[in-house]
C-alpha cells in the first residue's frame, strides 16, 4: 500500500498565478480531507468529501479556493489567484473507520 | 467552538526518561480523541485513538489517557529514545450533529530526545 500520494511536494509560485494541488487517496477509503497547516493557525480542515461528494466546505477560506473529487482515486485543490497569505503546507488525508491517513503534504510558497 | 490546547509547546529530555504530554479541550461532547506524530517535512501518523467511552489506550511504550469530564488527555512515553523526537499533536472529533468526521487539532508539542 503506497499510502496517500500528493503532488507536487513543493510549489513556488508568484502572486496571482493559479495553483493546483493533487491527491490520490488510499484505495478503498471513501472519505477524503484537505487540510492546511500554518505556524499561526495550526492544522485546519478545508473541505471533506464522502463518496466523492463534498460534505463540508465551511473551512474553505474564500472563493479563490476550490476542490474537486471526480472519482474515488483523485482529488484536486485549486487556488486561483494565489496570494502570499496562502503560503502553507497543504495535506490530503483519507479515512478508514475512525483513523485518518495523511499524505506527505505540499509545501506552497507564494511570492 | 471546540478549542484544543497542548502544553508544553516544546520539550527537551535526555534519552531514557519517561515523559508526559498534555492536551486539553473545551467541549467534552467528543466522539473520540487521537494522538498523532509528525516528523519534519512529513505528514501525520496516527498513534493512538481513544473512543469517548474509553479511559486509555496503549501501544508499545505509548499510553494515552482520556478524562472527558475534565476535558483532558495525556500521552505517556516510557523510556524515551532519540527516534521519538517529533511533534506530537492531539485532535478531538466532534460527537454530535452528524459531525463524526471533523477533527480539531492542537498546535502540538515539539519533543526532542537527546542521546
PDB file of N, CA, C and O in Angstrom, chain A residues 27-81:
ATOM      1  N   UNK A  27      -6.595   3.338  -1.699  1.00  0.00           N
ATOM      2  CA  UNK A  27      -7.656   2.592  -2.349  1.00  0.00           C
ATOM      3  C   UNK A  27      -8.606   1.981  -1.319  1.00  0.00           C
ATOM      4  O   UNK A  27      -8.171   1.385  -0.329  1.00  0.00           O
ATOM      5  N   UNK A  28      -9.896   2.164  -1.558  1.00  0.00           N
ATOM      6  CA  UNK A  28     -10.897   1.603  -0.649  1.00  0.00           C
ATOM      7  C   UNK A  28     -11.376   2.570   0.419  1.00  0.00           C
ATOM      8  O   UNK A  28     -12.382   2.310   1.090  1.00  0.00           O
ATOM      9  N   UNK A  29     -10.659   3.675   0.600  1.00  0.00           N
ATOM     10  CA  UNK A  29     -11.108   4.692   1.552  1.00  0.00           C
ATOM     11  C   UNK A  29     -12.128   5.582   0.855  1.00  0.00           C
ATOM     12  O   UNK A  29     -11.854   6.107  -0.227  1.00  0.00           O
ATOM     13  N   UNK A  30     -13.283   5.794   1.489  1.00  0.00           N
ATOM     14  CA  UNK A  30     -14.315   6.570   0.810  1.00  0.00           C
ATOM     15  C   UNK A  30     -14.457   7.990   1.333  1.00  0.00           C
ATOM     16  O   UNK A  30     -15.367   8.718   0.934  1.00  0.00           O
ATOM     17  N   UNK A  31     -13.572   8.383   2.261  1.00  0.00           N
ATOM     18  CA  UNK A  31     -13.600   9.753   2.772  1.00  0.00           C
ATOM     19  C   UNK A  31     -12.263  10.417   2.489  1.00  0.00           C
ATOM     20  O   UNK A  31     -11.208   9.793   2.670  1.00  0.00           O
ATOM     21  N   UNK A  32     -12.312  11.699   2.085  1.00  0.00           N
ATOM     22  CA  UNK A  32     -11.094  12.435   1.778  1.00  0.00           C
ATOM     23  C   UNK A  32     -11.179  13.827   2.378  1.00  0.00           C
ATOM     24  O   UNK A  32     -12.244  14.461   2.353  1.00  0.00           O
ATOM     25  N   UNK A  33     -10.061  14.259   2.919  1.00  0.00           N
ATOM     26  CA  UNK A  33      -9.981  15.556   3.597  1.00  0.00           C
ATOM     27  C   UNK A  33      -8.822  16.366   3.013  1.00  0.00           C
ATOM     28  O   UNK A  33      -7.766  15.813   2.718  1.00  0.00           O
ATOM     29  N   UNK A  34      -9.016  17.678   2.920  1.00  0.00           N
ATOM     30  CA  UNK A  34      -7.934  18.615   2.629  1.00  0.00           C
ATOM     31  C   UNK A  34      -7.744  19.510   3.854  1.00  0.00           C
ATOM     32  O   UNK A  34      -8.714  20.086   4.372  1.00  0.00           O
ATOM     33  N   UNK A  35      -6.481  19.602   4.310  1.00  0.00           N
ATOM     34  CA  UNK A  35      -6.121  20.439   5.450  1.00  0.00           C
ATOM     35  C   UNK A  35      -5.057  21.451   5.029  1.00  0.00           C
ATOM     36  O   UNK A  35      -4.307  21.239   4.083  1.00  0.00           O
ATOM     37  N   UNK A  36      -4.968  22.517   5.808  1.00  0.00           N
ATOM     38  CA  UNK A  36      -3.893  23.497   5.649  1.00  0.00           C
ATOM     39  C   UNK A  36      -3.208  23.660   7.003  1.00  0.00           C
ATOM     40  O   UNK A  36      -3.888  23.764   8.040  1.00  0.00           O
ATOM     41  N   UNK A  37      -1.879  23.703   6.993  1.00  0.00           N
ATOM     42  CA  UNK A  37      -1.120  23.857   8.233  1.00  0.00           C
ATOM     43  C   UNK A  37      -0.231  25.082   8.152  1.00  0.00           C
ATOM     44  O   UNK A  37       0.589  25.212   7.235  1.00  0.00           O
ATOM     45  N   UNK A  38      -0.384  25.982   9.114  1.00  0.00           N
ATOM     46  CA  UNK A  38       0.491  27.143   9.248  1.00  0.00           C
ATOM     47  C   UNK A  38       0.955  27.247  10.692  1.00  0.00           C
ATOM     48  O   UNK A  38       0.338  26.658  11.593  1.00  0.00           O
ATOM     49  N   UNK A  39       2.027  27.972  10.889  1.00  0.00           N
ATOM     50  CA  UNK A  39       2.531  28.147  12.254  1.00  0.00           C
ATOM     51  C   UNK A  39       1.506  28.876  13.116  1.00  0.00           C
ATOM     52  O   UNK A  39       1.305  28.547  14.279  1.00  0.00           O
ATOM     53  N   UNK A  40       0.858  29.863  12.512  1.00  0.00           N
ATOM     54  CA  UNK A  40      -0.057  30.699  13.298  1.00  0.00           C
ATOM     55  C   UNK A  40      -1.343  29.966  13.674  1.00  0.00           C
ATOM     56  O   UNK A  40      -1.809  30.055  14.803  1.00  0.00           O
ATOM     57  N   UNK A  41      -1.915  29.225  12.731  1.00  0.00           N
ATOM     58  CA  UNK A  41      -3.245  28.663  12.920  1.00  0.00           C
ATOM     59  C   UNK A  41      -3.249  27.153  13.110  1.00  0.00           C
ATOM     60  O   UNK A  41      -4.306  26.569  13.380  1.00  0.00           O
ATOM     61  N   UNK A  42      -2.096  26.520  12.970  1.00  0.00           N
ATOM     62  CA  UNK A  42      -2.051  25.064  13.115  1.00  0.00           C
ATOM     63  C   UNK A  42      -2.703  24.374  11.933  1.00  0.00           C
ATOM     64  O   UNK A  42      -2.712  24.891  10.819  1.00  0.00           O
ATOM     65  N   UNK A  43      -3.279  23.205  12.183  1.00  0.00           N
ATOM     66  CA  UNK A  43      -3.946  22.412  11.149  1.00  0.00           C
ATOM     67  C   UNK A  43      -5.420  22.763  11.093  1.00  0.00           C
ATOM     68  O   UNK A  43      -6.127  22.691  12.101  1.00  0.00           O
ATOM     69  N   UNK A  44      -5.894  23.105   9.895  1.00  0.00           N
ATOM     70  CA  UNK A  44      -7.290  23.466   9.726  1.00  0.00           C
ATOM     71  C   UNK A  44      -7.907  22.629   8.606  1.00  0.00           C
ATOM     72  O   UNK A  44      -7.292  22.481   7.546  1.00  0.00           O
ATOM     73  N   UNK A  45      -9.100  22.142   8.836  1.00  0.00           N
ATOM     74  CA  UNK A  45      -9.827  21.403   7.809  1.00  0.00           C
ATOM     75  C   UNK A  45     -10.382  22.388   6.778  1.00  0.00           C
ATOM     76  O   UNK A  45     -11.077  23.348   7.132  1.00  0.00           O
ATOM     77  N   UNK A  46     -10.074  22.140   5.518  1.00  0.00           N
ATOM     78  CA  UNK A  46     -10.592  22.985   4.449  1.00  0.00           C
ATOM     79  C   UNK A  46     -11.894  22.412   3.885  1.00  0.00           C
ATOM     80  O   UNK A  46     -12.891  23.116   3.767  1.00  0.00           O
ATOM     81  N   UNK A  47     -11.864  21.124   3.516  1.00  0.00           N
ATOM     82  CA  UNK A  47     -13.028  20.508   2.897  1.00  0.00           C
ATOM     83  C   UNK A  47     -12.994  19.010   3.135  1.00  0.00           C
ATOM     84  O   UNK A  47     -11.924  18.410   3.267  1.00  0.00           O
ATOM     85  N   UNK A  48     -14.194  18.416   3.197  1.00  0.00           N
ATOM     86  CA  UNK A  48     -14.357  16.985   3.444  1.00  0.00           C
ATOM     87  C   UNK A  48     -15.270  16.401   2.371  1.00  0.00           C
ATOM     88  O   UNK A  48     -16.346  16.938   2.118  1.00  0.00           O
ATOM     89  N   UNK A  49     -14.811  15.335   1.725  1.00  0.00           N
ATOM     90  CA  UNK A  49     -15.598  14.596   0.745  1.00  0.00           C
ATOM     91  C   UNK A  49     -15.956  13.226   1.315  1.00  0.00           C
ATOM     92  O   UNK A  49     -15.119  12.572   1.941  1.00  0.00           O
ATOM     93  N   UNK A  50     -17.173  12.782   1.028  1.00  0.00           N
ATOM     94  CA  UNK A  50     -17.548  11.410   1.326  1.00  0.00           C
ATOM     95  C   UNK A  50     -18.150  10.801   0.069  1.00  0.00           C
ATOM     96  O   UNK A  50     -19.084  11.383  -0.520  1.00  0.00           O
ATOM     97  N   UNK A  51     -17.608   9.661  -0.353  1.00  0.00           N
ATOM     98  CA  UNK A  51     -18.054   9.037  -1.616  1.00  0.00           C
ATOM     99  C   UNK A  51     -18.042  10.038  -2.771  1.00  0.00           C
ATOM    100  O   UNK A  51     -18.999  10.126  -3.556  1.00  0.00           O
ATOM    101  N   UNK A  52     -16.973  10.822  -2.833  1.00  0.00           N
ATOM    102  CA  UNK A  52     -16.703  11.792  -3.909  1.00  0.00           C
ATOM    103  C   UNK A  52     -17.583  13.039  -3.846  1.00  0.00           C
ATOM    104  O   UNK A  52     -17.483  13.905  -4.716  1.00  0.00           O
ATOM    105  N   UNK A  53     -18.432  13.157  -2.851  1.00  0.00           N
ATOM    106  CA  UNK A  53     -19.345  14.301  -2.745  1.00  0.00           C
ATOM    107  C   UNK A  53     -18.845  15.238  -1.648  1.00  0.00           C
ATOM    108  O   UNK A  53     -18.546  14.779  -0.538  1.00  0.00           O
ATOM    109  N   UNK A  54     -18.734  16.549  -1.926  1.00  0.00           N
ATOM    110  CA  UNK A  54     -18.324  17.482  -0.866  1.00  0.00           C
ATOM    111  C   UNK A  54     -19.402  17.590   0.195  1.00  0.00           C
ATOM    112  O   UNK A  54     -20.547  17.918  -0.109  1.00  0.00           O
ATOM    113  N   UNK A  55     -19.027  17.301   1.434  1.00  0.00           N
ATOM    114  CA  UNK A  55     -19.973  17.311   2.543  1.00  0.00           C
ATOM    115  C   UNK A  55     -19.842  18.585   3.368  1.00  0.00           C
ATOM    116  O   UNK A  55     -20.836  19.152   3.814  1.00  0.00           O
ATOM    117  N   UNK A  56     -18.632  19.013   3.588  1.00  0.00           N
ATOM    118  CA  UNK A  56     -18.392  20.186   4.426  1.00  0.00           C
ATOM    119  C   UNK A  56     -17.261  20.995   3.824  1.00  0.00           C
ATOM    120  O   UNK A  56     -16.121  20.572   3.841  1.00  0.00           O
ATOM    121  N   UNK A  57     -17.595  22.154   3.274  1.00  0.00           N
ATOM    122  CA  UNK A  57     -16.564  23.052   2.719  1.00  0.00           C
ATOM    123  C   UNK A  57     -16.501  24.351   3.517  1.00  0.00           C
ATOM    124  O   UNK A  57     -16.019  25.369   3.018  1.00  0.00           O
ATOM    125  N   UNK A  58     -16.980  24.313   4.738  1.00  0.00           N
ATOM    126  CA  UNK A  58     -17.034  25.527   5.547  1.00  0.00           C
ATOM    127  C   UNK A  58     -15.648  26.069   5.889  1.00  0.00           C
ATOM    128  O   UNK A  58     -15.511  27.236   6.248  1.00  0.00           O
ATOM    129  N   UNK A  59     -14.629  25.259   5.769  1.00  0.00           N
ATOM    130  CA  UNK A  59     -13.273  25.703   6.060  1.00  0.00           C
ATOM    131  C   UNK A  59     -12.551  26.326   4.883  1.00  0.00           C
ATOM    132  O   UNK A  59     -11.450  26.858   5.044  1.00  0.00           O
ATOM    133  N   UNK A  60     -13.137  26.275   3.717  1.00  0.00           N
ATOM    134  CA  UNK A  60     -12.507  26.894   2.535  1.00  0.00           C
ATOM    135  C   UNK A  60     -12.501  28.408   2.756  1.00  0.00           C
ATOM    136  O   UNK A  60     -13.565  29.023   2.919  1.00  0.00           O
ATOM    137  N   UNK A  61     -11.315  29.010   2.748  1.00  0.00           N
ATOM    138  CA  UNK A  61     -11.213  30.406   3.196  1.00  0.00           C
ATOM    139  C   UNK A  61     -11.982  31.404   2.334  1.00  0.00           C
ATOM    140  O   UNK A  61     -12.529  32.358   2.860  1.00  0.00           O
ATOM    141  N   UNK A  62     -12.001  31.240   1.058  1.00  0.00           N
ATOM    142  CA  UNK A  62     -12.715  32.184   0.198  1.00  0.00           C
ATOM    143  C   UNK A  62     -12.879  31.582  -1.188  1.00  0.00           C
ATOM    144  O   UNK A  62     -12.422  30.469  -1.448  1.00  0.00           O
ATOM    145  N   UNK A  63     -13.548  32.344  -2.034  1.00  0.00           N
ATOM    146  CA  UNK A  63     -13.890  31.819  -3.355  1.00  0.00           C
ATOM    147  C   UNK A  63     -12.681  31.511  -4.222  1.00  0.00           C
ATOM    148  O   UNK A  63     -12.807  30.839  -5.250  1.00  0.00           O
ATOM    149  N   UNK A  64     -11.539  31.987  -3.828  1.00  0.00           N
ATOM    150  CA  UNK A  64     -10.336  31.695  -4.621  1.00  0.00           C
ATOM    151  C   UNK A  64      -9.966  30.205  -4.519  1.00  0.00           C
ATOM    152  O   UNK A  64      -9.206  29.703  -5.328  1.00  0.00           O
ATOM    153  N   UNK A  65     -10.486  29.560  -3.514  1.00  0.00           N
ATOM    154  CA  UNK A  65     -10.198  28.138  -3.280  1.00  0.00           C
ATOM    155  C   UNK A  65     -11.341  27.278  -3.812  1.00  0.00           C
ATOM    156  O   UNK A  65     -12.514  27.576  -3.567  1.00  0.00           O
ATOM    157  N   UNK A  66     -10.985  26.211  -4.519  1.00  0.00           N
ATOM    158  CA  UNK A  66     -11.996  25.251  -4.956  1.00  0.00           C
ATOM    159  C   UNK A  66     -11.394  23.855  -4.910  1.00  0.00           C
ATOM    160  O   UNK A  66     -10.187  23.680  -5.055  1.00  0.00           O
ATOM    161  N   UNK A  67     -12.239  22.862  -4.700  1.00  0.00           N
ATOM    162  CA  UNK A  67     -11.776  21.475  -4.637  1.00  0.00           C
ATOM    163  C   UNK A  67     -12.746  20.582  -5.390  1.00  0.00           C
ATOM    164  O   UNK A  67     -13.951  20.832  -5.397  1.00  0.00           O
ATOM    165  N   UNK A  68     -12.184  19.554  -6.022  1.00  0.00           N
ATOM    166  CA  UNK A  68     -12.994  18.606  -6.763  1.00  0.00           C
ATOM    167  C   UNK A  68     -12.546  17.180  -6.438  1.00  0.00           C
ATOM    168  O   UNK A  68     -11.388  16.947  -6.093  1.00  0.00           O
ATOM    169  N   UNK A  69     -13.472  16.261  -6.609  1.00  0.00           N
ATOM    170  CA  UNK A  69     -13.137  14.849  -6.483  1.00  0.00           C
ATOM    171  C   UNK A  69     -13.909  14.111  -7.577  1.00  0.00           C
ATOM    172  O   UNK A  69     -15.020  13.618  -7.337  1.00  0.00           O
ATOM    173  N   UNK A  70     -13.361  14.076  -8.782  1.00  0.00           N
ATOM    174  CA  UNK A  70     -14.086  13.498  -9.917  1.00  0.00           C
ATOM    175  C   UNK A  70     -14.295  11.996  -9.822  1.00  0.00           C
ATOM    176  O   UNK A  70     -15.237  11.467 -10.433  1.00  0.00           O
ATOM    177  N   UNK A  71     -13.438  11.316  -9.068  1.00  0.00           N
ATOM    178  CA  UNK A  71     -13.617   9.873  -8.863  1.00  0.00           C
ATOM    179  C   UNK A  71     -12.975   9.479  -7.540  1.00  0.00           C
ATOM    180  O   UNK A  71     -12.357  10.317  -6.871  1.00  0.00           O
ATOM    181  N   UNK A  72     -13.109   8.232  -7.186  1.00  0.00           N
ATOM    182  CA  UNK A  72     -12.678   7.771  -5.860  1.00  0.00           C
ATOM    183  C   UNK A  72     -11.169   7.769  -5.679  1.00  0.00           C
ATOM    184  O   UNK A  72     -10.689   7.587  -4.558  1.00  0.00           O
ATOM    185  N   UNK A  73     -10.426   7.948  -6.756  1.00  0.00           N
ATOM    186  CA  UNK A  73      -8.973   7.837  -6.637  1.00  0.00           C
ATOM    187  C   UNK A  73      -8.234   9.136  -6.919  1.00  0.00           C
ATOM    188  O   UNK A  73      -7.009   9.148  -7.064  1.00  0.00           O
ATOM    189  N   UNK A  74      -8.949  10.262  -6.970  1.00  0.00           N
ATOM    190  CA  UNK A  74      -8.262  11.503  -7.321  1.00  0.00           C
ATOM    191  C   UNK A  74      -9.036  12.722  -6.826  1.00  0.00           C
ATOM    192  O   UNK A  74     -10.261  12.789  -6.950  1.00  0.00           O
ATOM    193  N   UNK A  75      -8.274  13.678  -6.287  1.00  0.00           N
ATOM    194  CA  UNK A  75      -8.869  14.940  -5.863  1.00  0.00           C
ATOM    195  C   UNK A  75      -7.893  16.068  -6.148  1.00  0.00           C
ATOM    196  O   UNK A  75      -6.676  15.861  -6.158  1.00  0.00           O
ATOM    197  N   UNK A  76      -8.426  17.252  -6.382  1.00  0.00           N
ATOM    198  CA  UNK A  76      -7.601  18.435  -6.587  1.00  0.00           C
ATOM    199  C   UNK A  76      -8.074  19.563  -5.692  1.00  0.00           C
ATOM    200  O   UNK A  76      -9.254  19.678  -5.376  1.00  0.00           O
ATOM    201  N   UNK A  77      -7.115  20.389  -5.290  1.00  0.00           N
ATOM    202  CA  UNK A  77      -7.392  21.637  -4.586  1.00  0.00           C
ATOM    203  C   UNK A  77      -6.763  22.737  -5.424  1.00  0.00           C
ATOM    204  O   UNK A  77      -5.559  22.698  -5.684  1.00  0.00           O
ATOM    205  N   UNK A  78      -7.572  23.693  -5.836  1.00  0.00           N
ATOM    206  CA  UNK A  78      -7.096  24.754  -6.721  1.00  0.00           C
ATOM    207  C   UNK A  78      -7.213  26.098  -6.024  1.00  0.00           C
ATOM    208  O   UNK A  78      -8.214  26.376  -5.340  1.00  0.00           O
ATOM    209  N   UNK A  79      -6.198  26.924  -6.220  1.00  0.00           N
ATOM    210  CA  UNK A  79      -6.208  28.293  -5.709  1.00  0.00           C
ATOM    211  C   UNK A  79      -5.993  29.217  -6.905  1.00  0.00           C
ATOM    212  O   UNK A  79      -4.999  29.119  -7.613  1.00  0.00           O
ATOM    213  N   UNK A  80      -6.936  30.095  -7.126  1.00  0.00           N
ATOM    214  CA  UNK A  80      -6.871  30.991  -8.271  1.00  0.00           C
ATOM    215  C   UNK A  80      -7.619  32.287  -7.964  1.00  0.00           C
ATOM    216  O   UNK A  80      -8.846  32.244  -7.778  1.00  0.00           O
ATOM    217  N   UNK A  81      -6.936  33.427  -7.927  1.00  0.00           N
ATOM    218  CA  UNK A  81      -5.493  33.618  -7.982  1.00  0.00           C
ATOM    219  C   UNK A  81      -4.846  33.413  -6.617  1.00  0.00           C
ATOM    220  O   UNK A  81      -5.478  33.641  -5.582  1.00  0.00           O
TER     221      UNK A  81
END
